[in-house]
């Protein structure tokens, strides 16, 4: 669909977004670091981003982990004692009005599924339940052999590196590392949701990291629409039917309020 997006979070654009959400048969959302910015967690890229300031981490993080899992775990345990900026921010962060608005959209039946690239767990804290965390969750661990995942207490961190009780495989953080294949189940769930979507909200993501950035593309290719919410333009701005400029924590509650006069359509996937 061509992008003739309304710009800025003005009333007409908010109303247009609400109308499209209410008219959608199966609306999903993709979020990125921008939605957690107002919870005090820095983004990666763009102004003030972690990597803009500190440089990008090595692109072969998973290979480095496989070469020396014990070394990686020792470093992690040291970081738990002396957390770096990102970990410190996540440890104290609470959901902001943007996270809460998305949970409300789900509860009211407007949002059928939420895909987040964030590992901070704030969508869960806000009450979202129809959720896939495509890059994992920082509060969980995962066995690289059988894929079992859960909170650290389920694995026991006595061994360094810990091993899976179920299969004996090496356990790592659930967070997907650079160079690591995203677990099949996460990918399949995300693409299945995108295939069902006639509308996807693309919120607070630079939309530069694949395969997550392929999800809105898939919606567009199948004739669906996207609505973007971001403080800056992104590669998807030109394709969005509505492009709302501003902080997600301000825009999303406005959209929820504008939906007060609408009922969701019955759930009917686009396929
Ligand atoms: P980025 O840091 O790449 O992009 C954040 C986006 O949020 C930018 O487009 C900003 O303009 C926008 N933004 C900033 N503040 C905002 C606000 N208050 N409201 C709305 N938008 C705002 O983050 P991601 O796109 O999430 O992977 O990055 C994707 C992946 O790159 C991450 O999941 C991470 C990293 O590799 C893993 O952790 C595996």
PDB file of C-alpha atoms and ligand atoms in Angstrom:
ATOM      1  CA  UNK A   1       0.000   0.000   0.000  1.00  0.00           C
ATOM      2  CA  UNK A   2       1.460   3.408  -0.896  1.00  0.00           C
ATOM      3  CA  UNK A   3       2.488   5.632   1.948  1.00  0.00           C
ATOM      4  CA  UNK A   4       0.458   8.810   2.083  1.00  0.00           C
ATOM      5  CA  UNK A   5       0.997   8.894   5.804  1.00  0.00           C
ATOM      6  CA  UNK A   6      -0.379  11.631   7.988  1.00  0.00           C
ATOM      7  CA  UNK A   7       2.520  13.112   9.871  1.00  0.00           C
ATOM      8  CA  UNK A   8       2.859  14.203  13.466  1.00  0.00           C
ATOM      9  CA  UNK A   9       0.769  13.068  16.354  1.00  0.00           C
ATOM     10  CA  UNK A  10      -1.980  15.617  15.652  1.00  0.00           C
ATOM     11  CA  UNK A  11      -5.608  14.866  16.414  1.00  0.00           C
ATOM     12  CA  UNK A  12      -6.558  13.955  12.847  1.00  0.00           C
ATOM     13  CA  UNK A  13      -3.651  11.522  12.532  1.00  0.00           C
ATOM     14  CA  UNK A  14      -4.472   9.905  15.887  1.00  0.00           C
ATOM     15  CA  UNK A  15      -8.096   9.568  14.813  1.00  0.00           C
ATOM     16  CA  UNK A  16      -7.043   8.057  11.457  1.00  0.00           C
ATOM     17  CA  UNK A  17      -4.889   5.510  13.269  1.00  0.00           C
ATOM     18  CA  UNK A  18      -7.762   4.605  15.621  1.00  0.00           C
ATOM     19  CA  UNK A  19     -10.170   4.186  12.696  1.00  0.00           C
ATOM     20  CA  UNK A  20      -7.792   1.834  10.915  1.00  0.00           C
ATOM     21  CA  UNK A  21      -7.192  -0.216  14.050  1.00  0.00           C
ATOM     22  CA  UNK A  22     -10.942  -0.515  14.645  1.00  0.00           C
ATOM     23  CA  UNK A  23     -11.536  -1.534  11.025  1.00  0.00           C
ATOM     24  CA  UNK A  24      -8.770  -4.157  10.966  1.00  0.00           C
ATOM     25  CA  UNK A  25      -9.678  -7.826  10.973  1.00  0.00           C
ATOM     26  CA  UNK A  26      -6.357  -8.835  12.556  1.00  0.00           C
ATOM     27  CA  UNK A  27      -4.135  -6.112  13.923  1.00  0.00           C
ATOM     28  CA  UNK A  28      -0.687  -6.955  15.290  1.00  0.00           C
ATOM     29  CA  UNK A  29       2.198  -4.803  16.520  1.00  0.00           C
ATOM     30  CA  UNK A  30       5.990  -4.905  16.292  1.00  0.00           C
ATOM     31  CA  UNK A  31       7.872  -2.968  18.958  1.00  0.00           C
ATOM     32  CA  UNK A  32      11.513  -2.034  19.375  1.00  0.00           C
ATOM     33  CA  UNK A  33      13.756  -0.268  21.844  1.00  0.00           C
ATOM     34  CA  UNK A  34      11.961   3.074  21.362  1.00  0.00           C
ATOM     35  CA  UNK A  35       8.938   1.921  23.336  1.00  0.00           C
ATOM     36  CA  UNK A  36      11.081   1.347  26.420  1.00  0.00           C
ATOM     37  CA  UNK A  37      12.944   4.666  26.129  1.00  0.00           C
ATOM     38  CA  UNK A  38      10.417   6.371  28.399  1.00  0.00           C
ATOM     39  CA  UNK A  39      11.031   3.629  30.960  1.00  0.00           C
ATOM     40  CA  UNK A  40      14.626   4.835  31.161  1.00  0.00           C
ATOM     41  CA  UNK A  41      16.190   2.163  28.915  1.00  0.00           C
ATOM     42  CA  UNK A  42      18.418   3.596  26.185  1.00  0.00           C
ATOM     43  CA  UNK A  43      17.829   2.651  22.532  1.00  0.00           C
ATOM     44  CA  UNK A  44      20.709   1.105  20.556  1.00  0.00           C
ATOM     45  CA  UNK A  45      20.854   3.387  17.547  1.00  0.00           C
ATOM     46  CA  UNK A  46      20.019   7.030  16.881  1.00  0.00           C
ATOM     47  CA  UNK A  47      20.510   9.993  19.163  1.00  0.00           C
ATOM     48  CA  UNK A  48      21.615   8.962  22.645  1.00  0.00           C
ATOM     49  CA  UNK A  49      21.630   5.286  21.610  1.00  0.00           C
ATOM     50  CA  UNK A  50      23.894   2.882  23.479  1.00  0.00           C
ATOM     51  CA  UNK A  51      25.828   1.934  20.364  1.00  0.00           C
ATOM     52  CA  UNK A  52      25.854   5.466  18.979  1.00  0.00           C
ATOM     53  CA  UNK A  53      27.821   6.341  22.102  1.00  0.00           C
ATOM     54  CA  UNK A  54      29.782   3.144  22.742  1.00  0.00           C
ATOM     55  CA  UNK A  55      30.112   1.576  19.271  1.00  0.00           C
ATOM     56  CA  UNK A  56      28.475  -1.652  18.088  1.00  0.00           C
ATOM     57  CA  UNK A  57      29.314  -4.873  19.905  1.00  0.00           C
ATOM     58  CA  UNK A  58      31.115  -7.663  17.988  1.00  0.00           C
ATOM     59  CA  UNK A  59      28.857  -9.270  15.374  1.00  0.00           C
ATOM     60  CA  UNK A  60      30.048 -12.772  16.343  1.00  0.00           C
ATOM     61  CA  UNK A  61      28.870 -12.806  19.954  1.00  0.00           C
ATOM     62  CA  UNK A  62      27.388 -16.308  19.671  1.00  0.00           C
ATOM     63  CA  UNK A  63      30.559 -17.765  18.161  1.00  0.00           C
ATOM     64  CA  UNK A  64      32.575 -16.225  21.005  1.00  0.00           C
ATOM     65  CA  UNK A  65      30.140 -17.792  23.496  1.00  0.00           C
ATOM     66  CA  UNK A  66      30.475 -21.228  21.850  1.00  0.00           C
ATOM     67  CA  UNK A  67      34.273 -20.973  21.892  1.00  0.00           C
ATOM     68  CA  UNK A  68      34.345 -20.237  25.614  1.00  0.00           C
ATOM     69  CA  UNK A  69      31.016 -20.644  27.446  1.00  0.00           C
ATOM     70  CA  UNK A  70      32.756 -20.718  30.834  1.00  0.00           C
ATOM     71  CA  UNK A  71      34.524 -17.421  30.122  1.00  0.00           C
ATOM     72  CA  UNK A  72      31.218 -15.886  28.990  1.00  0.00           C
ATOM     73  CA  UNK A  73      29.495 -17.026  32.193  1.00  0.00           C
ATOM     74  CA  UNK A  74      32.286 -15.761  34.418  1.00  0.00           C
ATOM     75  CA  UNK A  75      31.939 -12.365  32.745  1.00  0.00           C
ATOM     76  CA  UNK A  76      28.150 -12.492  33.216  1.00  0.00           C
ATOM     77  CA  UNK A  77      28.516 -13.286  36.902  1.00  0.00           C
ATOM     78  CA  UNK A  78      30.942 -10.386  37.267  1.00  0.00           C
ATOM     79  CA  UNK A  79      28.441  -8.124  35.469  1.00  0.00           C
ATOM     80  CA  UNK A  80      25.741  -9.191  37.918  1.00  0.00           C
ATOM     81  CA  UNK A  81      27.935  -7.792  40.673  1.00  0.00           C
ATOM     82  CA  UNK A  82      28.812  -4.692  38.697  1.00  0.00           C
ATOM     83  CA  UNK A  83      26.095  -4.171  36.063  1.00  0.00           C
ATOM     84  CA  UNK A  84      26.805  -2.136  32.913  1.00  0.00           C
ATOM     85  CA  UNK A  85      24.458   0.709  31.903  1.00  0.00           C
ATOM     86  CA  UNK A  86      21.937  -1.367  29.916  1.00  0.00           C
ATOM     87  CA  UNK A  87      21.563  -4.064  32.595  1.00  0.00           C
ATOM     88  CA  UNK A  88      21.261  -1.442  35.335  1.00  0.00           C
ATOM     89  CA  UNK A  89      18.528   0.413  33.435  1.00  0.00           C
ATOM     90  CA  UNK A  90      16.548  -2.783  32.806  1.00  0.00           C
ATOM     91  CA  UNK A  91      16.812  -3.914  36.414  1.00  0.00           C
ATOM     92  CA  UNK A  92      14.898  -0.883  37.701  1.00  0.00           C
ATOM     93  CA  UNK A  93      12.639  -0.165  34.706  1.00  0.00           C
ATOM     94  CA  UNK A  94       8.861  -0.220  34.968  1.00  0.00           C
ATOM     95  CA  UNK A  95       6.337  -0.299  32.111  1.00  0.00           C
ATOM     96  CA  UNK A  96       5.492   3.168  30.789  1.00  0.00           C
ATOM     97  CA  UNK A  97       2.149   4.392  29.370  1.00  0.00           C
ATOM     98  CA  UNK A  98       3.088   2.988  25.930  1.00  0.00           C
ATOM     99  CA  UNK A  99       3.480  -0.578  27.246  1.00  0.00           C
ATOM    100  CA  UNK A 100       0.272  -0.204  29.268  1.00  0.00           C
ATOM    101  CA  UNK A 101      -1.643   1.112  26.249  1.00  0.00           C
ATOM    102  CA  UNK A 102      -0.638  -1.939  24.169  1.00  0.00           C
ATOM    103  CA  UNK A 103      -1.811  -4.251  26.963  1.00  0.00           C
ATOM    104  CA  UNK A 104      -5.121  -2.360  26.981  1.00  0.00           C
ATOM    105  CA  UNK A 105      -5.440  -2.714  23.210  1.00  0.00           C
ATOM    106  CA  UNK A 106      -5.082  -6.480  23.664  1.00  0.00           C
ATOM    107  CA  UNK A 107      -7.576  -6.606  26.551  1.00  0.00           C
ATOM    108  CA  UNK A 108     -10.131  -4.631  24.554  1.00  0.00           C
ATOM    109  CA  UNK A 109      -9.760  -6.983  21.587  1.00  0.00           C
ATOM    110  CA  UNK A 110      -8.133  -4.572  19.148  1.00  0.00           C
ATOM    111  CA  UNK A 111      -4.639  -6.068  19.215  1.00  0.00           C
ATOM    112  CA  UNK A 112      -4.398  -9.757  18.359  1.00  0.00           C
ATOM    113  CA  UNK A 113      -0.672 -10.269  18.879  1.00  0.00           C
ATOM    114  CA  UNK A 114       2.399  -8.306  19.901  1.00  0.00           C
ATOM    115  CA  UNK A 115       5.897  -9.088  18.638  1.00  0.00           C
ATOM    116  CA  UNK A 116       8.663  -7.360  20.563  1.00  0.00           C
ATOM    117  CA  UNK A 117      12.343  -7.163  19.740  1.00  0.00           C
ATOM    118  CA  UNK A 118      12.966  -6.024  23.305  1.00  0.00           C
ATOM    119  CA  UNK A 119      14.490  -8.328  25.880  1.00  0.00           C
ATOM    120  CA  UNK A 120      13.453  -6.232  28.898  1.00  0.00           C
ATOM    121  CA  UNK A 121      10.212  -8.091  29.708  1.00  0.00           C
ATOM    122  CA  UNK A 122       8.269  -4.831  30.158  1.00  0.00           C
ATOM    123  CA  UNK A 123       5.386  -5.910  27.892  1.00  0.00           C
ATOM    124  CA  UNK A 124       4.845  -8.906  30.180  1.00  0.00           C
ATOM    125  CA  UNK A 125       4.992  -6.643  33.232  1.00  0.00           C
ATOM    126  CA  UNK A 126       2.398  -4.383  31.603  1.00  0.00           C
ATOM    127  CA  UNK A 127       0.010  -7.314  31.146  1.00  0.00           C
ATOM    128  CA  UNK A 128       0.400  -8.269  27.463  1.00  0.00           C
ATOM    129  CA  UNK A 129      -0.200 -12.008  27.065  1.00  0.00           C
ATOM    130  CA  UNK A 130      -0.438 -12.572  23.323  1.00  0.00           C
ATOM    131  CA  UNK A 131       3.241 -11.832  22.965  1.00  0.00           C
ATOM    132  CA  UNK A 132       6.305 -13.201  21.181  1.00  0.00           C
ATOM    133  CA  UNK A 133       9.691 -11.863  22.282  1.00  0.00           C
ATOM    134  CA  UNK A 134      11.594 -12.532  19.075  1.00  0.00           C
ATOM    135  CA  UNK A 135      15.011 -11.744  20.605  1.00  0.00           C
ATOM    136  CA  UNK A 136      14.314 -13.541  23.884  1.00  0.00           C
ATOM    137  CA  UNK A 137      13.992 -12.259  27.436  1.00  0.00           C
ATOM    138  CA  UNK A 138      16.832 -11.095  29.658  1.00  0.00           C
ATOM    139  CA  UNK A 139      15.273 -12.635  32.740  1.00  0.00           C
ATOM    140  CA  UNK A 140      15.365 -16.127  31.250  1.00  0.00           C
ATOM    141  CA  UNK A 141      17.955 -18.733  30.326  1.00  0.00           C
ATOM    142  CA  UNK A 142      17.821 -21.231  27.451  1.00  0.00           C
ATOM    143  CA  UNK A 143      19.480 -24.552  26.695  1.00  0.00           C
ATOM    144  CA  UNK A 144      21.255 -24.381  23.337  1.00  0.00           C
ATOM    145  CA  UNK A 145      20.714 -28.120  22.750  1.00  0.00           C
ATOM    146  CA  UNK A 146      17.016 -28.767  23.473  1.00  0.00           C
ATOM    147  CA  UNK A 147      15.723 -25.185  23.585  1.00  0.00           C
ATOM    148  CA  UNK A 148      14.225 -25.451  27.097  1.00  0.00           C
ATOM    149  CA  UNK A 149      13.807 -21.932  28.493  1.00  0.00           C
ATOM    150  CA  UNK A 150      12.815 -20.471  31.798  1.00  0.00           C
ATOM    151  CA  UNK A 151      13.914 -18.315  34.717  1.00  0.00           C
ATOM    152  CA  UNK A 152      17.434 -18.825  36.091  1.00  0.00           C
ATOM    153  CA  UNK A 153      16.120 -20.667  39.155  1.00  0.00           C
ATOM    154  CA  UNK A 154      14.876 -23.463  36.844  1.00  0.00           C
ATOM    155  CA  UNK A 155      18.416 -24.175  35.712  1.00  0.00           C
ATOM    156  CA  UNK A 156      20.612 -23.620  38.728  1.00  0.00           C
ATOM    157  CA  UNK A 157      23.755 -21.605  38.148  1.00  0.00           C
ATOM    158  CA  UNK A 158      26.035 -23.757  40.339  1.00  0.00           C
ATOM    159  CA  UNK A 159      27.976 -25.117  37.365  1.00  0.00           C
ATOM    160  CA  UNK A 160      29.859 -22.649  35.227  1.00  0.00           C
ATOM    161  CA  UNK A 161      28.573 -22.910  32.544  1.00  0.00           C
ATOM    162  CA  UNK A 162      25.259 -24.322  33.764  1.00  0.00           C
ATOM    163  CA  UNK A 163      23.944 -27.472  32.093  1.00  0.00           C
ATOM    164  CA  UNK A 164      20.374 -28.378  31.265  1.00  0.00           C
ATOM    165  CA  UNK A 165      18.756 -30.871  33.680  1.00  0.00           C
ATOM    166  CA  UNK A 166      16.681 -32.279  30.848  1.00  0.00           C
ATOM    167  CA  UNK A 167      19.361 -32.978  28.229  1.00  0.00           C
ATOM    168  CA  UNK A 168      22.747 -31.935  29.646  1.00  0.00           C
ATOM    169  CA  UNK A 169      23.206 -29.213  27.006  1.00  0.00           C
ATOM    170  CA  UNK A 170      24.996 -25.937  27.713  1.00  0.00           C
ATOM    171  CA  UNK A 171      22.744 -23.166  28.995  1.00  0.00           C
ATOM    172  CA  UNK A 172      23.031 -19.530  27.897  1.00  0.00           C
ATOM    173  CA  UNK A 173      21.076 -16.328  28.359  1.00  0.00           C
ATOM    174  CA  UNK A 174      17.764 -16.453  26.474  1.00  0.00           C
ATOM    175  CA  UNK A 175      18.681 -13.184  24.748  1.00  0.00           C
ATOM    176  CA  UNK A 176      19.542 -13.849  21.102  1.00  0.00           C
ATOM    177  CA  UNK A 177      23.194 -12.965  20.517  1.00  0.00           C
ATOM    178  CA  UNK A 178      24.704 -11.570  17.340  1.00  0.00           C
ATOM    179  CA  UNK A 179      25.439 -14.487  15.011  1.00  0.00           C
ATOM    180  CA  UNK A 180      22.992 -16.778  16.810  1.00  0.00           C
ATOM    181  CA  UNK A 181      20.113 -18.288  14.878  1.00  0.00           C
ATOM    182  CA  UNK A 182      16.803 -17.122  16.334  1.00  0.00           C
ATOM    183  CA  UNK A 183      15.015 -20.172  17.786  1.00  0.00           C
ATOM    184  CA  UNK A 184      12.736 -21.712  15.161  1.00  0.00           C
ATOM    185  CA  UNK A 185       9.658 -21.529  17.389  1.00  0.00           C
ATOM    186  CA  UNK A 186      10.036 -17.730  17.814  1.00  0.00           C
ATOM    187  CA  UNK A 187      10.475 -17.160  14.088  1.00  0.00           C
ATOM    188  CA  UNK A 188       7.610 -19.405  13.079  1.00  0.00           C
ATOM    189  CA  UNK A 189       5.259 -17.734  15.567  1.00  0.00           C
ATOM    190  CA  UNK A 190       6.191 -14.254  14.284  1.00  0.00           C
ATOM    191  CA  UNK A 191       5.784 -15.031  10.603  1.00  0.00           C
ATOM    192  CA  UNK A 192       2.512 -16.857  11.257  1.00  0.00           C
ATOM    193  CA  UNK A 193       1.213 -13.729  13.011  1.00  0.00           C
ATOM    194  CA  UNK A 194       2.421 -11.438  10.213  1.00  0.00           C
ATOM    195  CA  UNK A 195       0.704 -13.688   7.656  1.00  0.00           C
ATOM    196  CA  UNK A 196      -2.599 -13.244   9.492  1.00  0.00           C
ATOM    197  CA  UNK A 197      -2.269  -9.451   9.791  1.00  0.00           C
ATOM    198  CA  UNK A 198      -4.113  -6.957   7.650  1.00  0.00           C
ATOM    199  CA  UNK A 199      -2.620  -4.203   9.832  1.00  0.00           C
ATOM    200  CA  UNK A 200       0.642  -4.014  11.756  1.00  0.00           C
ATOM    201  CA  UNK A 201       1.638  -1.204  14.125  1.00  0.00           C
ATOM    202  CA  UNK A 202       5.395  -0.607  13.857  1.00  0.00           C
ATOM    203  CA  UNK A 203       6.435   1.146  17.049  1.00  0.00           C
ATOM    204  CA  UNK A 204       9.783   2.489  18.252  1.00  0.00           C
ATOM    205  CA  UNK A 205      12.003   0.417  16.013  1.00  0.00           C
ATOM    206  CA  UNK A 206      14.625   1.518  13.507  1.00  0.00           C
ATOM    207  CA  UNK A 207      13.446  -1.497  11.460  1.00  0.00           C
ATOM    208  CA  UNK A 208      16.999  -2.284  10.401  1.00  0.00           C
ATOM    209  CA  UNK A 209      17.526  -5.667  12.078  1.00  0.00           C
ATOM    210  CA  UNK A 210      16.397  -8.786  10.242  1.00  0.00           C
ATOM    211  CA  UNK A 211      14.389 -10.958  10.321  1.00  0.00           C
ATOM    212  CA  UNK A 212      12.223  -8.715  12.573  1.00  0.00           C
ATOM    213  CA  UNK A 213      12.242  -5.960   9.938  1.00  0.00           C
ATOM    214  CA  UNK A 214      10.890  -8.463   7.397  1.00  0.00           C
ATOM    215  CA  UNK A 215       7.631  -8.795   9.338  1.00  0.00           C
ATOM    216  CA  UNK A 216       6.085  -5.440   8.335  1.00  0.00           C
ATOM    217  CA  UNK A 217       7.395  -6.062   4.801  1.00  0.00           C
ATOM    218  CA  UNK A 218       5.504  -9.325   4.714  1.00  0.00           C
ATOM    219  CA  UNK A 219       2.301  -7.555   5.786  1.00  0.00           C
ATOM    220  CA  UNK A 220       2.773  -4.970   3.022  1.00  0.00           C
ATOM    221  CA  UNK A 221       3.531  -7.602   0.382  1.00  0.00           C
ATOM    222  CA  UNK A 222       0.313  -9.408   1.199  1.00  0.00           C
ATOM    223  CA  UNK A 223      -1.733  -6.242   0.748  1.00  0.00           C
ATOM    224  CA  UNK A 224      -1.953  -5.233   4.403  1.00  0.00           C
ATOM    225  CA  UNK A 225      -1.147  -1.844   5.894  1.00  0.00           C
ATOM    226  CA  UNK A 226       1.212  -0.512   8.504  1.00  0.00           C
ATOM    227  CA  UNK A 227       0.921   2.360  10.963  1.00  0.00           C
ATOM    228  CA  UNK A 228       4.181   3.706  12.277  1.00  0.00           C
ATOM    229  CA  UNK A 229       4.852   5.396  15.613  1.00  0.00           C
ATOM    230  CA  UNK A 230       8.363   6.759  16.087  1.00  0.00           C
ATOM    231  CA  UNK A 231      10.114   9.970  17.062  1.00  0.00           C
ATOM    232  CA  UNK A 232      12.009   9.842  13.732  1.00  0.00           C
ATOM    233  CA  UNK A 233      11.434   8.671  10.182  1.00  0.00           C
ATOM    234  CA  UNK A 234      12.409   5.062   9.377  1.00  0.00           C
ATOM    235  CA  UNK A 235      12.644   2.965   6.204  1.00  0.00           C
ATOM    236  CA  UNK A 236       8.932   2.177   6.682  1.00  0.00           C
ATOM    237  CA  UNK A 237       7.701   5.765   6.949  1.00  0.00           C
ATOM    238  CA  UNK A 238       7.119   6.023   3.208  1.00  0.00           C
ATOM    239  CA  UNK A 239       4.928   2.918   3.246  1.00  0.00           C
ATOM    240  CA  UNK A 240       2.840   3.683   6.319  1.00  0.00           C
ATOM    241  CA  UNK A 241      -0.789   4.703   5.853  1.00  0.00           C
ATOM    242  CA  UNK A 242      -0.427   6.729   9.041  1.00  0.00           C
ATOM    243  CA  UNK A 243       2.950   7.801  10.374  1.00  0.00           C
ATOM    244  CA  UNK A 244       2.740   9.246  13.866  1.00  0.00           C
ATOM    245  CA  UNK A 245       5.774  11.235  15.001  1.00  0.00           C
ATOM    246  CA  UNK A 246       6.401  11.384  18.690  1.00  0.00           C
ATOM    247  CA  UNK A 247       7.167   9.321  21.780  1.00  0.00           C
ATOM    248  CA  UNK A 248       5.266   6.020  21.904  1.00  0.00           C
ATOM    249  CA  UNK A 249       4.389   6.657  25.558  1.00  0.00           C
ATOM    250  CA  UNK A 250       2.453   9.753  24.482  1.00  0.00           C
ATOM    251  CA  UNK A 251       0.988   8.553  21.181  1.00  0.00           C
ATOM    252  CA  UNK A 252      -0.288   5.134  22.223  1.00  0.00           C
ATOM    253  CA  UNK A 253      -2.494   6.340  25.111  1.00  0.00           C
ATOM    254  CA  UNK A 254      -3.974   8.933  22.717  1.00  0.00           C
ATOM    255  CA  UNK A 255      -4.781   6.181  20.220  1.00  0.00           C
ATOM    256  CA  UNK A 256      -6.352   4.060  22.980  1.00  0.00           C
ATOM    257  CA  UNK A 257      -8.484   7.014  24.027  1.00  0.00           C
ATOM    258  CA  UNK A 258      -9.546   7.678  20.432  1.00  0.00           C
ATOM    259  CA  UNK A 259     -10.684   4.052  20.247  1.00  0.00           C
ATOM    260  CA  UNK A 260     -13.200   4.633  23.055  1.00  0.00           C
ATOM    261  CA  UNK A 261     -15.927   5.236  20.518  1.00  0.00           C
ATOM    262  CA  UNK A 262     -15.158   2.053  18.543  1.00  0.00           C
ATOM    263  CA  UNK A 263     -15.700  -1.664  19.037  1.00  0.00           C
ATOM    264  CA  UNK A 264     -13.174  -4.137  17.657  1.00  0.00           C
ATOM    265  CA  UNK A 265     -14.232  -6.230  14.676  1.00  0.00           C
ATOM    266  CA  UNK A 266     -14.529  -9.934  15.358  1.00  0.00           C
ATOM    267  CA  UNK A 267     -11.168 -11.676  15.035  1.00  0.00           C
ATOM    268  CA  UNK A 268     -10.745 -12.747  11.443  1.00  0.00           C
ATOM    269  CA  UNK A 269      -7.192 -13.346  10.184  1.00  0.00           C
ATOM    270  CA  UNK A 270      -6.300 -11.861   6.823  1.00  0.00           C
ATOM    271  CA  UNK A 271      -5.596 -15.288   5.330  1.00  0.00           C
TER     272      UNK A 271
HETATM  273  P1  LIG B   1      17.033   0.829  17.675  1.00  0.00           P
HETATM  274  O1  LIG B   1      17.862   1.427  18.748  1.00  0.00           O
HETATM  275  O2  LIG B   1      17.696   0.400  16.436  1.00  0.00           O
HETATM  276  O3  LIG B   1      15.894   1.852  17.256  1.00  0.00           O
HETATM  277  C1  LIG B   1      15.095   2.503  18.201  1.00  0.00           C
HETATM  278  C2  LIG B   1      14.059   3.328  17.468  1.00  0.00           C
HETATM  279  O4  LIG B   1      13.209   3.923  18.441  1.00  0.00           O
HETATM  280  C3  LIG B   1      14.615   4.443  16.604  1.00  0.00           C
HETATM  281  O5  LIG B   1      13.970   4.410  15.331  1.00  0.00           O
HETATM  282  C4  LIG B   1      14.227   5.722  17.370  1.00  0.00           C
HETATM  283  O6  LIG B   1      13.939   6.791  16.485  1.00  0.00           O
HETATM  284  C5  LIG B   1      12.961   5.269  18.069  1.00  0.00           C
HETATM  285  N1  LIG B   1      12.620   5.982  19.314  1.00  0.00           N
HETATM  286  C6  LIG B   1      13.445   6.527  20.246  1.00  0.00           C
HETATM  287  N2  LIG B   1      12.737   7.009  21.278  1.00  0.00           N
HETATM  288  C7  LIG B   1      11.435   6.743  21.030  1.00  0.00           C
HETATM  289  C8  LIG B   1      10.215   6.969  21.721  1.00  0.00           C
HETATM  290  N3  LIG B   1      10.187   7.547  22.926  1.00  0.00           N
HETATM  291  N4  LIG B   1       9.065   6.560  21.135  1.00  0.00           N
HETATM  292  C9  LIG B   1       9.068   5.976  19.908  1.00  0.00           C
HETATM  293  N5  LIG B   1      10.185   5.730  19.211  1.00  0.00           N
HETATM  294  C10 LIG B   1      11.346   6.107  19.751  1.00  0.00           C
HETATM  295  O7  LIG B   1      16.208  -0.372  18.354  1.00  0.00           O
HETATM  296  P2  LIG B   1      15.509  -1.624  17.644  1.00  0.00           P
HETATM  297  O8  LIG B   1      14.890  -1.254  16.368  1.00  0.00           O
HETATM  298  O9  LIG B   1      14.649  -2.240  18.685  1.00  0.00           O
HETATM  299  O10 LIG B   1      18.708  -6.959  19.187  1.00  0.00           O
HETATM  300  O11 LIG B   1      16.754  -2.566  17.382  1.00  0.00           O
HETATM  301  C11 LIG B   1      16.543  -3.859  16.906  1.00  0.00           C
HETATM  302  C12 LIG B   1      17.501  -4.835  17.538  1.00  0.00           C
HETATM  303  O12 LIG B   1      18.831  -4.341  17.397  1.00  0.00           O
HETATM  304  C13 LIG B   1      17.334  -5.005  19.038  1.00  0.00           C
HETATM  305  O13 LIG B   1      16.288  -5.893  19.387  1.00  0.00           O
HETATM  306  C14 LIG B   1      18.668  -5.556  19.452  1.00  0.00           C
HETATM  307  C15 LIG B   1      19.620  -4.871  18.482  1.00  0.00           C
HETATM  308  O14 LIG B   1      20.509  -5.751  17.863  1.00  0.00           O
HETATM  309  C16 LIG B   1      18.938  -7.839  20.220  1.00  0.00           C
HETATM  310  O15 LIG B   1      18.943  -7.495  21.382  1.00  0.00           O
HETATM  311  C17 LIG B   1      19.143  -9.238  19.804  1.00  0.00           C
END
